[in-house]
Amino acid sequence: MRSVTVKAGKKYEVLIGTGILDSVSELIAGVTKTKHVIVVSDDNVYPLYGQTVVKKLEDDGYQVERFVFPHGEASKNLSVFGELQEKMCDAHLSREDLLIAVGGGVVGDLAGFAAATYQRGIPFVQIPTTLLAAVDSSVGGKTAVDLPNGKNQVGCFYQPSLVICDPATLATLPDTEYRNGCAEIIKYGVLDSEELFEKILQKPVCEQYEEIIERCVSIKRDYVEEDEFDRGKRMLLNYGHTIAHAIEACSRYEIPHGQAVAIGMVMITKASAAKGLCDPELAKRVENIVRAYGLPYETGFAKEDLSEAGMADKKNTSDSVRLVIPEAIGGCTVRRIPRAEFISWLQEGGAV
Ligand code: ADP
Ligand code: ZN
């Protein structure tokens, strides 16, 4: 079993290992004394893994409550959040008890926010079952639900007590979800090093899950530890994301995050090359790896529409946009550009 220690607000472990979910009770006993827990999952993941987790915990003497909600982003709202809070209250969960989130980013974000706020905060354990959640959303402590007019508009920073990542759960992941996770991993490759970039180019991520997840979690850990509340270095994790958020918004969230990030990385790298900020060869390499993972690399949205959508992003102030410039692999920088210039970046990135 691999382990990455994160020290952000509180100290916790991200455990990574194929088959470690079999030992869920022992792993949880390492972070809490309670025998009363609630397992939160969606209706896809619960029958696949949630049920097994519940059974193991019950066999080991835990009193287990369950909260299962319909899968998909549409459930990440205040109404489902409220139902979960009421469920915890009705089950008499106390502040010493534990919430266990089993699922992808949607489950982790919603359950994490519920744990952060129920009785002003109860401990929670994340069991990510998507590649995206394993390498990204389960580390860093961002929790949230959506509002009708915006994603992740209500939430807080709240760190888990433990993350248990068992790559065996990724075997049932739909292909598109696998690819979405790979987009985020390509991002880590560009941010971190030639070595990681080449590693995922030479051999598919799914043939080296443990090593790659450990590596990505460690990279994210380093960024998060330096900047828990997302005011400085952590912004580099937004490579490809400014344009991605615009694409997602333009598509009314029909285009999944990973696909939008893939397009965003290709576009920002092309634009950086066009502006003389990086070698044009880098733009080709990014496009090639994105294509190799079967991810999209261009958008049909007009630059004006993307620009407008990008402005609504909460990371951008009213008069400027923040872009992560890939000057080289392992050498990204953050740059603020005036709002009016964003369109030219989109155009040089290939938008119509
Ligand atoms: P993400 O982690 O990408 O933010 P979700 O939490 O919405 O997104 O998960 C994406 C979809 O994959 C959901 O429909 C979810 O139910 C499903 N899912 C999550 N994990 C697994 C898994 N291990 N096997 C099969 N389907 C899964
Ligand atoms: Zn992302």
Tab-separated table of C-alpha atoms and ligand atoms in Angstrom:
chain	number	residue	atom	x	y	z
A	1	MET	CA	0.000	0.000	0.000
A	2	ARG	CA	1.234	3.479	-0.893
A	3	SER	CA	0.625	6.445	1.347
A	4	VAL	CA	0.822	10.210	0.835
A	5	THR	CA	0.643	12.451	3.905
A	6	VAL	CA	-1.153	15.754	3.468
A	7	LYS	CA	-0.704	18.559	5.998
A	8	ALA	CA	-3.306	21.187	5.245
A	9	GLY	CA	-5.182	22.524	8.237
A	10	LYS	CA	-5.081	19.002	9.596
A	11	LYS	CA	-2.826	16.115	8.787
A	12	TYR	CA	-4.232	13.099	6.970
A	13	GLU	CA	-3.191	10.184	4.817
A	14	VAL	CA	-4.160	9.327	1.266
A	15	LEU	CA	-3.830	5.543	1.063
A	16	ILE	CA	-3.525	3.974	-2.374
A	17	GLY	CA	-3.552	0.254	-3.056
A	18	THR	CA	-5.396	-2.354	-5.080
A	19	GLY	CA	-7.663	-4.334	-2.773
A	20	ILE	CA	-7.270	-2.087	0.296
A	21	LEU	CA	-11.020	-1.564	0.476
A	22	ASP	CA	-11.209	-5.112	1.898
A	23	SER	CA	-9.626	-3.663	5.032
A	24	VAL	CA	-11.914	-0.643	5.268
A	25	SER	CA	-12.805	-1.254	8.942
A	26	GLU	CA	-9.190	-1.424	10.082
A	27	LEU	CA	-8.245	1.633	8.047
A	28	ILE	CA	-11.115	3.637	9.491
A	29	ALA	CA	-10.348	2.485	13.023
A	30	GLY	CA	-7.013	4.253	12.583
A	31	VAL	CA	-8.714	7.660	12.446
A	32	THR	CA	-11.833	7.365	14.619
A	33	LYS	CA	-13.101	5.549	17.695
A	34	THR	CA	-16.760	5.755	16.761
A	35	LYS	CA	-18.785	2.722	15.742
A	36	HIS	CA	-21.594	4.819	14.250
A	37	VAL	CA	-21.095	5.918	10.642
A	38	ILE	CA	-23.063	7.053	7.602
A	39	VAL	CA	-22.116	5.836	4.127
A	40	VAL	CA	-23.015	8.308	1.373
A	41	SER	CA	-23.003	7.210	-2.258
A	42	ASP	CA	-24.842	7.548	-5.566
A	43	ASP	CA	-27.114	4.930	-7.119
A	44	ASN	CA	-24.433	3.715	-9.560
A	45	VAL	CA	-21.624	3.355	-7.069
A	46	TYR	CA	-23.622	2.084	-4.107
A	47	PRO	CA	-24.490	-1.339	-5.617
A	48	LEU	CA	-20.935	-1.683	-6.975
A	49	TYR	CA	-18.896	-0.689	-3.898
A	50	GLY	CA	-21.004	1.089	-1.282
A	51	GLN	CA	-22.861	-2.075	-0.358
A	52	THR	CA	-19.613	-4.012	0.106
A	53	VAL	CA	-18.247	-1.272	2.338
A	54	VAL	CA	-21.449	-1.302	4.424
A	55	LYS	CA	-21.342	-5.099	4.749
A	56	LYS	CA	-17.726	-5.107	5.887
A	57	LEU	CA	-18.359	-2.375	8.430
A	58	GLU	CA	-21.461	-4.138	9.779
A	59	ASP	CA	-19.577	-7.416	10.029
A	60	ASP	CA	-16.995	-5.576	12.091
A	61	GLY	CA	-19.581	-4.247	14.518
A	62	TYR	CA	-20.333	-0.803	13.094
A	63	GLN	CA	-23.824	0.686	13.107
A	64	VAL	CA	-24.123	1.913	9.523
A	65	GLU	CA	-26.579	4.466	8.156
A	66	ARG	CA	-26.930	4.804	4.388
A	67	PHE	CA	-27.711	7.751	2.152
A	68	VAL	CA	-27.905	6.988	-1.572
A	69	PHE	CA	-28.916	9.643	-4.103
A	70	PRO	CA	-29.373	9.661	-7.906
A	71	HIS	CA	-26.034	9.873	-9.756
A	72	GLY	CA	-24.985	12.936	-11.710
A	73	GLU	CA	-24.191	16.589	-11.209
A	74	ALA	CA	-27.922	17.444	-11.018
A	75	SER	CA	-27.977	15.914	-7.525
A	76	LYS	CA	-25.228	18.194	-6.219
A	77	ASN	CA	-27.739	20.725	-4.934
A	78	LEU	CA	-29.022	22.231	-1.700
A	79	SER	CA	-32.090	20.017	-1.688
A	80	VAL	CA	-30.153	16.709	-1.644
A	81	PHE	CA	-27.716	18.354	0.786
A	82	GLY	CA	-30.661	19.135	3.088
A	83	GLU	CA	-32.006	15.581	2.844
A	84	LEU	CA	-28.603	14.260	3.867
A	85	GLN	CA	-28.435	16.643	6.834
A	86	GLU	CA	-31.884	15.529	7.980
A	87	LYS	CA	-30.913	11.893	7.579
A	88	MET	CA	-27.874	12.437	9.822
A	89	CYS	CA	-29.973	14.267	12.382
A	90	ASP	CA	-32.725	11.599	12.379
A	91	ALA	CA	-30.070	8.887	12.798
A	92	HIS	CA	-28.707	10.814	15.824
A	93	LEU	CA	-25.222	11.080	14.417
A	94	SER	CA	-23.079	13.078	16.792
A	95	ARG	CA	-19.973	15.146	16.263
A	96	GLU	CA	-17.789	12.165	17.150
A	97	ASP	CA	-19.342	10.000	14.435
A	98	LEU	CA	-18.136	9.610	10.872
A	99	LEU	CA	-19.343	10.226	7.339
A	100	ILE	CA	-17.895	7.995	4.617
A	101	ALA	CA	-18.213	9.208	1.016
A	102	VAL	CA	-18.023	6.426	-1.583
A	103	GLY	CA	-18.054	7.697	-5.171
A	104	GLY	CA	-16.771	10.248	-7.630
A	105	GLY	CA	-16.437	13.994	-7.367
A	106	VAL	CA	-20.164	14.593	-7.046
A	107	VAL	CA	-20.453	12.357	-3.991
A	108	GLY	CA	-17.232	13.701	-2.482
A	109	ASP	CA	-18.170	17.364	-2.928
A	110	LEU	CA	-21.703	17.003	-1.587
A	111	ALA	CA	-20.883	14.616	1.262
A	112	GLY	CA	-17.788	16.621	2.192
A	113	PHE	CA	-19.827	19.809	2.455
A	114	ALA	CA	-22.448	18.001	4.525
A	115	ALA	CA	-19.720	16.690	6.864
A	116	ALA	CA	-18.191	20.165	7.099
A	117	THR	CA	-21.445	21.757	8.228
A	118	TYR	CA	-23.408	19.107	10.143
A	119	GLN	CA	-23.175	20.107	13.810
A	120	ARG	CA	-20.436	22.526	12.691
A	121	GLY	CA	-18.351	19.678	11.308
A	122	ILE	CA	-17.949	15.935	11.726
A	123	PRO	CA	-15.022	13.838	10.499
A	124	PHE	CA	-15.257	12.295	7.058
A	125	VAL	CA	-13.450	9.710	4.985
A	126	GLN	CA	-13.285	9.839	1.208
A	127	ILE	CA	-13.340	6.687	-0.879
A	128	PRO	CA	-12.915	8.002	-4.448
A	129	THR	CA	-14.176	5.644	-7.172
A	130	THR	CA	-13.454	7.757	-10.254
A	131	LEU	CA	-10.001	8.476	-11.589
A	132	LEU	CA	-10.785	12.200	-11.536
A	133	ALA	CA	-11.751	12.079	-7.860
A	134	ALA	CA	-8.714	9.936	-7.017
A	135	VAL	CA	-6.180	12.332	-8.534
A	136	ASP	CA	-7.973	15.583	-8.017
A	137	SER	CA	-11.096	16.279	-6.007
A	138	SER	CA	-10.428	13.921	-3.089
A	139	VAL	CA	-7.282	15.886	-2.163
A	140	GLY	CA	-7.316	19.526	-1.171
A	141	GLY	CA	-10.462	19.853	0.857
A	142	LYS	CA	-12.738	21.681	-1.542
A	143	THR	CA	-16.370	20.846	-0.849
A	144	ALA	CA	-19.429	22.334	-2.513
A	145	VAL	CA	-22.879	22.117	-4.012
A	146	ASP	CA	-24.199	23.906	-7.088
A	147	LEU	CA	-26.814	26.630	-7.336
A	148	PRO	CA	-29.226	26.766	-10.301
A	149	ASN	CA	-27.056	29.467	-11.855
A	150	GLY	CA	-23.576	28.280	-11.032
A	151	LYS	CA	-21.422	25.300	-10.195
A	152	ASN	CA	-19.785	25.005	-6.753
A	153	GLN	CA	-21.245	28.304	-5.599
A	154	VAL	CA	-21.852	27.185	-2.009
A	155	GLY	CA	-19.157	25.321	-0.149
A	156	CYS	CA	-16.096	25.515	2.038
A	157	PHE	CA	-12.619	24.162	2.584
A	158	TYR	CA	-12.811	21.092	4.801
A	159	GLN	CA	-10.173	18.387	4.892
A	160	PRO	CA	-11.036	14.690	5.175
A	161	SER	CA	-9.620	12.552	7.990
A	162	LEU	CA	-8.515	9.889	5.537
A	163	VAL	CA	-8.682	9.090	1.818
A	164	ILE	CA	-8.846	5.435	0.788
A	165	CYS	CA	-8.147	4.980	-2.898
A	166	ASP	CA	-8.510	1.446	-4.231
A	167	PRO	CA	-7.758	1.285	-7.977
A	168	ALA	CA	-9.735	-1.985	-8.144
A	169	THR	CA	-12.857	0.198	-8.099
A	170	LEU	CA	-11.738	1.864	-11.340
A	171	ALA	CA	-12.267	-1.356	-13.304
A	172	THR	CA	-15.977	-0.588	-13.770
A	173	LEU	CA	-15.464	3.048	-14.680
A	174	PRO	CA	-17.096	3.977	-18.015
A	175	ASP	CA	-14.530	4.746	-20.681
A	176	THR	CA	-15.450	8.441	-20.882
A	177	GLU	CA	-14.941	8.815	-17.128
A	178	TYR	CA	-11.536	7.138	-17.428
A	179	ARG	CA	-10.527	9.588	-20.158
A	180	ASN	CA	-11.756	12.554	-18.108
A	181	GLY	CA	-9.440	11.510	-15.302
A	182	CYS	CA	-6.585	11.141	-17.779
A	183	ALA	CA	-7.035	14.778	-18.853
A	184	GLU	CA	-6.336	15.897	-15.300
A	185	ILE	CA	-3.324	13.540	-15.165
A	186	ILE	CA	-1.938	15.055	-18.382
A	187	LYS	CA	-2.260	18.411	-16.610
A	188	TYR	CA	-0.073	17.116	-13.765
A	189	GLY	CA	2.433	15.871	-16.339
A	190	VAL	CA	2.785	19.335	-17.876
A	191	LEU	CA	2.916	21.046	-14.474
A	192	ASP	CA	5.414	18.659	-12.968
A	193	SER	CA	8.043	17.155	-15.215
A	194	GLU	CA	9.175	15.592	-18.445
A	195	GLU	CA	9.472	12.344	-16.559
A	196	LEU	CA	5.786	12.134	-15.619
A	197	PHE	CA	4.680	13.433	-19.021
A	198	GLU	CA	6.700	10.740	-20.810
A	199	LYS	CA	5.593	8.031	-18.380
A	200	ILE	CA	1.934	8.520	-19.276
A	201	LEU	CA	2.740	8.915	-22.954
A	202	GLN	CA	4.698	5.651	-23.113
A	203	LYS	CA	2.232	3.529	-21.128
A	204	PRO	CA	-1.515	4.044	-20.543
A	205	VAL	CA	-2.484	5.304	-17.118
A	206	CYS	CA	-4.716	2.243	-16.529
A	207	GLU	CA	-1.657	-0.016	-16.678
A	208	GLN	CA	0.057	1.918	-13.898
A	209	TYR	CA	-2.737	3.217	-11.694
A	210	GLU	CA	-1.069	2.982	-8.286
A	211	GLU	CA	2.116	4.708	-9.297
A	212	ILE	CA	0.394	7.466	-11.269
A	213	ILE	CA	-2.257	8.167	-8.626
A	214	GLU	CA	0.426	8.353	-5.934
A	215	ARG	CA	2.445	10.739	-8.060
A	216	CYS	CA	-0.490	13.031	-8.887
A	217	VAL	CA	-1.691	13.089	-5.287
A	218	SER	CA	1.835	14.014	-4.139
A	219	ILE	CA	2.019	16.837	-6.672
A	220	LYS	CA	-1.375	18.171	-5.646
A	221	ARG	CA	-0.379	17.778	-1.990
A	222	ASP	CA	2.668	19.989	-2.533
A	223	TYR	CA	0.545	22.717	-4.105
A	224	VAL	CA	-2.203	22.472	-1.495
A	225	GLU	CA	0.200	22.497	1.464
A	226	GLU	CA	1.774	25.669	0.225
A	227	ASP	CA	-1.547	27.329	-0.458
A	228	GLU	CA	-4.465	25.693	1.341
A	229	PHE	CA	-6.946	28.444	0.531
A	230	ASP	CA	-6.193	28.814	-3.157
A	231	ARG	CA	-4.676	32.286	-3.231
A	232	GLY	CA	-1.303	31.688	-4.858
A	233	LYS	CA	0.632	28.622	-5.989
A	234	ARG	CA	-2.449	26.425	-6.101
A	235	MET	CA	-3.622	28.499	-9.036
A	236	LEU	CA	-1.122	26.650	-11.214
A	237	LEU	CA	-3.429	23.646	-10.886
A	238	ASN	CA	-5.716	25.652	-13.154
A	239	TYR	CA	-3.598	24.950	-16.227
A	240	GLY	CA	-6.133	24.534	-19.053
A	241	HIS	CA	-8.960	25.384	-16.685
A	242	THR	CA	-9.763	29.023	-17.483
A	243	ILE	CA	-10.699	28.082	-21.038
A	244	ALA	CA	-12.176	24.768	-19.821
A	245	HIS	CA	-14.605	26.556	-17.513
A	246	ALA	CA	-15.672	28.776	-20.410
A	247	ILE	CA	-16.223	25.719	-22.631
A	248	GLU	CA	-18.209	23.936	-19.929
A	249	ALA	CA	-20.407	26.978	-19.391
A	250	CYS	CA	-20.943	27.498	-23.150
A	251	SER	CA	-22.015	23.863	-23.483
A	252	ARG	CA	-24.392	24.317	-20.545
A	253	TYR	CA	-22.288	21.668	-18.811
A	254	GLU	CA	-22.973	19.055	-21.495
A	255	ILE	CA	-19.220	18.772	-22.118
A	256	PRO	CA	-17.655	16.997	-19.131
A	257	HIS	CA	-14.940	18.714	-17.112
A	258	GLY	CA	-12.124	16.384	-18.244
A	259	GLN	CA	-12.898	16.885	-21.930
A	260	ALA	CA	-13.087	20.644	-21.455
A	261	VAL	CA	-9.736	20.601	-19.635
A	262	ALA	CA	-8.185	18.643	-22.504
A	263	ILE	CA	-9.347	21.270	-25.020
A	264	GLY	CA	-8.354	24.077	-22.628
A	265	MET	CA	-4.789	22.738	-22.269
A	266	VAL	CA	-4.334	22.433	-26.036
A	267	MET	CA	-5.743	25.925	-26.650
A	268	ILE	CA	-3.771	27.764	-23.970
A	269	THR	CA	-0.548	26.044	-25.053
A	270	LYS	CA	-1.164	26.953	-28.702
A	271	ALA	CA	-1.925	30.539	-27.721
A	272	SER	CA	1.197	30.707	-25.539
A	273	ALA	CA	3.268	29.468	-28.477
A	274	ALA	CA	1.650	32.021	-30.800
A	275	LYS	CA	2.552	34.780	-28.345
A	276	GLY	CA	6.143	33.588	-28.154
A	277	LEU	CA	5.858	32.413	-24.539
A	278	CYS	CA	6.656	28.756	-25.229
A	279	ASP	CA	8.155	26.542	-27.893
A	280	PRO	CA	5.583	25.648	-30.623
A	281	GLU	CA	6.828	22.077	-30.201
A	282	LEU	CA	5.229	22.016	-26.741
A	283	ALA	CA	1.832	22.827	-28.246
A	284	LYS	CA	2.238	19.861	-30.589
A	285	ARG	CA	3.251	17.550	-27.758
A	286	VAL	CA	0.255	18.542	-25.638
A	287	GLU	CA	-2.109	18.036	-28.558
A	288	ASN	CA	-0.549	14.651	-29.320
A	289	ILE	CA	-0.917	13.283	-25.815
A	290	VAL	CA	-4.491	14.592	-25.585
A	291	ARG	CA	-5.276	12.804	-28.857
A	292	ALA	CA	-3.502	9.645	-27.713
A	293	TYR	CA	-5.929	9.473	-24.778
A	294	GLY	CA	-8.906	9.886	-27.099
A	295	LEU	CA	-9.718	13.322	-25.704
A	296	PRO	CA	-10.991	16.299	-27.732
A	297	TYR	CA	-8.546	19.066	-28.622
A	298	GLU	CA	-10.657	21.828	-30.202
A	299	THR	CA	-13.949	23.601	-29.724
A	300	GLY	CA	-16.570	24.903	-32.113
A	301	PHE	CA	-17.670	27.680	-29.748
A	302	ALA	CA	-17.088	31.241	-30.894
A	303	LYS	CA	-14.368	33.202	-29.116
A	304	GLU	CA	-16.843	35.934	-28.145
A	305	ASP	CA	-19.120	33.412	-26.416
A	306	LEU	CA	-16.185	31.741	-24.675
A	307	SER	CA	-14.851	35.073	-23.528
A	308	GLU	CA	-18.161	36.068	-22.019
A	309	ALA	CA	-18.584	32.696	-20.306
A	310	GLY	CA	-15.009	32.877	-18.988
A	311	MET	CA	-15.740	36.184	-17.295
A	312	ALA	CA	-18.394	34.615	-15.106
A	313	ASP	CA	-15.724	32.369	-13.539
A	314	LYS	CA	-15.292	33.065	-9.830
A	315	LYS	CA	-11.495	32.978	-10.167
A	316	ASN	CA	-11.508	36.031	-12.423
A	317	THR	CA	-11.998	39.544	-11.198
A	318	SER	CA	-14.160	41.881	-13.237
A	319	ASP	CA	-11.364	43.462	-15.222
A	320	SER	CA	-8.836	40.666	-15.648
A	321	VAL	CA	-8.488	36.954	-16.338
A	322	ARG	CA	-5.916	34.665	-14.818
A	323	LEU	CA	-4.179	32.268	-17.179
A	324	VAL	CA	-1.648	29.528	-16.483
A	325	ILE	CA	1.071	29.782	-19.123
A	326	PRO	CA	2.963	26.562	-19.906
A	327	GLU	CA	6.367	28.059	-20.598
A	328	ALA	CA	7.818	24.549	-20.548
A	329	ILE	CA	6.974	21.151	-19.117
A	330	GLY	CA	7.628	21.572	-15.407
A	331	GLY	CA	7.680	25.351	-15.783
A	332	CYS	CA	4.222	26.904	-15.737
A	333	THR	CA	3.542	30.452	-14.585
A	334	VAL	CA	0.408	32.430	-13.735
A	335	ARG	CA	-0.351	35.617	-15.612
A	336	ARG	CA	-3.120	38.139	-15.230
A	337	ILE	CA	-4.290	39.591	-18.504
A	338	PRO	CA	-6.752	42.418	-19.078
A	339	ARG	CA	-10.220	41.226	-19.848
A	340	ALA	CA	-10.121	42.717	-23.341
A	341	GLU	CA	-7.116	40.584	-24.300
A	342	PHE	CA	-8.732	37.252	-23.482
A	343	ILE	CA	-10.419	37.067	-26.903
A	344	SER	CA	-7.089	37.205	-28.710
A	345	TRP	CA	-5.811	34.310	-26.588
A	346	LEU	CA	-8.896	32.296	-27.479
A	347	GLN	CA	-8.403	33.091	-31.147
A	348	GLU	CA	-4.745	32.077	-31.097
A	349	GLY	CA	-5.820	28.943	-29.260
A	350	GLY	CA	-7.930	28.042	-32.279
A	351	ALA	CA	-11.424	29.291	-31.382
A	352	VAL	CA	-13.514	30.453	-34.327
B	1	ADP	P1	-16.479	12.958	-11.245
B	1	ADP	O1	-15.737	12.117	-10.309
B	1	ADP	O2	-16.002	12.828	-12.638
B	1	ADP	O3	-16.563	14.370	-10.772
B	1	ADP	P2	-19.162	11.732	-10.774
B	1	ADP	O4	-19.078	11.638	-9.317
B	1	ADP	O5	-20.412	12.334	-11.315
B	1	ADP	O6	-17.993	12.563	-11.420
B	1	ADP	O7	-19.005	10.298	-11.424
B	1	ADP	C1	-19.186	10.127	-12.802
B	1	ADP	C2	-20.141	8.981	-13.100
B	1	ADP	O8	-19.478	7.731	-12.902
B	1	ADP	C3	-21.381	8.945	-12.213
B	1	ADP	O9	-22.479	8.548	-12.994
B	1	ADP	C4	-21.042	7.875	-11.188
B	1	ADP	O10	-22.199	7.264	-10.688
B	1	ADP	C5	-20.204	6.913	-12.003
B	1	ADP	N1	-19.195	6.149	-11.257
B	1	ADP	C6	-18.393	6.631	-10.289
B	1	ADP	N2	-17.501	5.706	-9.920
B	1	ADP	C7	-17.755	4.601	-10.657
B	1	ADP	C8	-17.150	3.305	-10.751
B	1	ADP	N3	-16.074	3.004	-10.023
B	1	ADP	N4	-17.689	2.433	-11.623
B	1	ADP	C9	-18.735	2.787	-12.405
B	1	ADP	N5	-19.326	3.984	-12.387
B	1	ADP	C10	-18.841	4.885	-11.531
B	2	ZN	ZN	-10.064	20.036	-13.059
